[in-house]
């Protein structure tokens, strides 16, 4: 497995040329999967697109700047002839990046990258659901629910503990924490005012709590 994305593309190209017996006279088209993987890598750069277009003219990556103001964005597409599926959209002001999969006209959002972390989506175009967010501090949050109403149901913390939540979007309350040491704490009350009411220890002992 090659760590550098451009080097990986070059090696796949070399392998493809070797397989067809190319000595520079046979045009080789990089696979769609290879180019999509390259574009999805955070280290990918549009500076490499001219080289990619030279080695694979039939299927290539392009970059254009579209829009104005806060919507002004760099758009990457996978171009086959004149038709191109959108792969990536980077807003120039905020730095937010959206990644897409799917054919032209059916591109669906699969990932949104912020400075604070990454949000993952599933579903067809226009019906994408937020399913997971990975924060820069190491937390991973999981979501369930209809589009626009996705609620946080679980959070995996950097210390190995797992927090569970119940309630509608915006009112999710912590109900249980499973610690890395095997203990499980239970909570009651509304969001922001949760209090521990029971603690189950790995040795089977149970502690109960009262009060605010």
mmCIF file of C-alpha atoms in Angstrom, residues 27-30 35 52-53 55-60 79-81:
data_model
loop_
_atom_site.group_PDB
_atom_site.id
_atom_site.type_symbol
_atom_site.label_atom_id
_atom_site.label_comp_id
_atom_site.label_asym_id
_atom_site.label_seq_id
_atom_site.Cartn_x
_atom_site.Cartn_y
_atom_site.Cartn_z
ATOM 1 C CA UNK A 27 -2.345 5.498 -24.426
ATOM 2 C CA UNK A 28 -3.299 4.237 -20.986
ATOM 3 C CA UNK A 29 -6.453 5.363 -19.172
ATOM 4 C CA UNK A 30 -6.285 5.375 -15.411
ATOM 5 C CA UNK A 35 -8.744 8.867 -9.834
ATOM 6 C CA UNK A 52 -2.659 13.229 -14.722
ATOM 7 C CA UNK A 53 -4.336 14.573 -17.887
ATOM 8 C CA UNK A 55 -0.924 10.286 -18.827
ATOM 9 C CA UNK A 56 -4.682 9.619 -18.913
ATOM 10 C CA UNK A 57 -6.351 12.015 -21.403
ATOM 11 C CA UNK A 58 -9.540 9.957 -21.833
ATOM 12 C CA UNK A 59 -10.416 10.049 -18.120
ATOM 13 C CA UNK A 60 -9.003 12.913 -16.092
ATOM 14 C CA UNK A 79 -14.105 14.242 -16.738
ATOM 15 C CA UNK A 80 -14.839 11.674 -19.426
ATOM 16 C CA UNK A 81 -15.111 13.567 -22.693
#
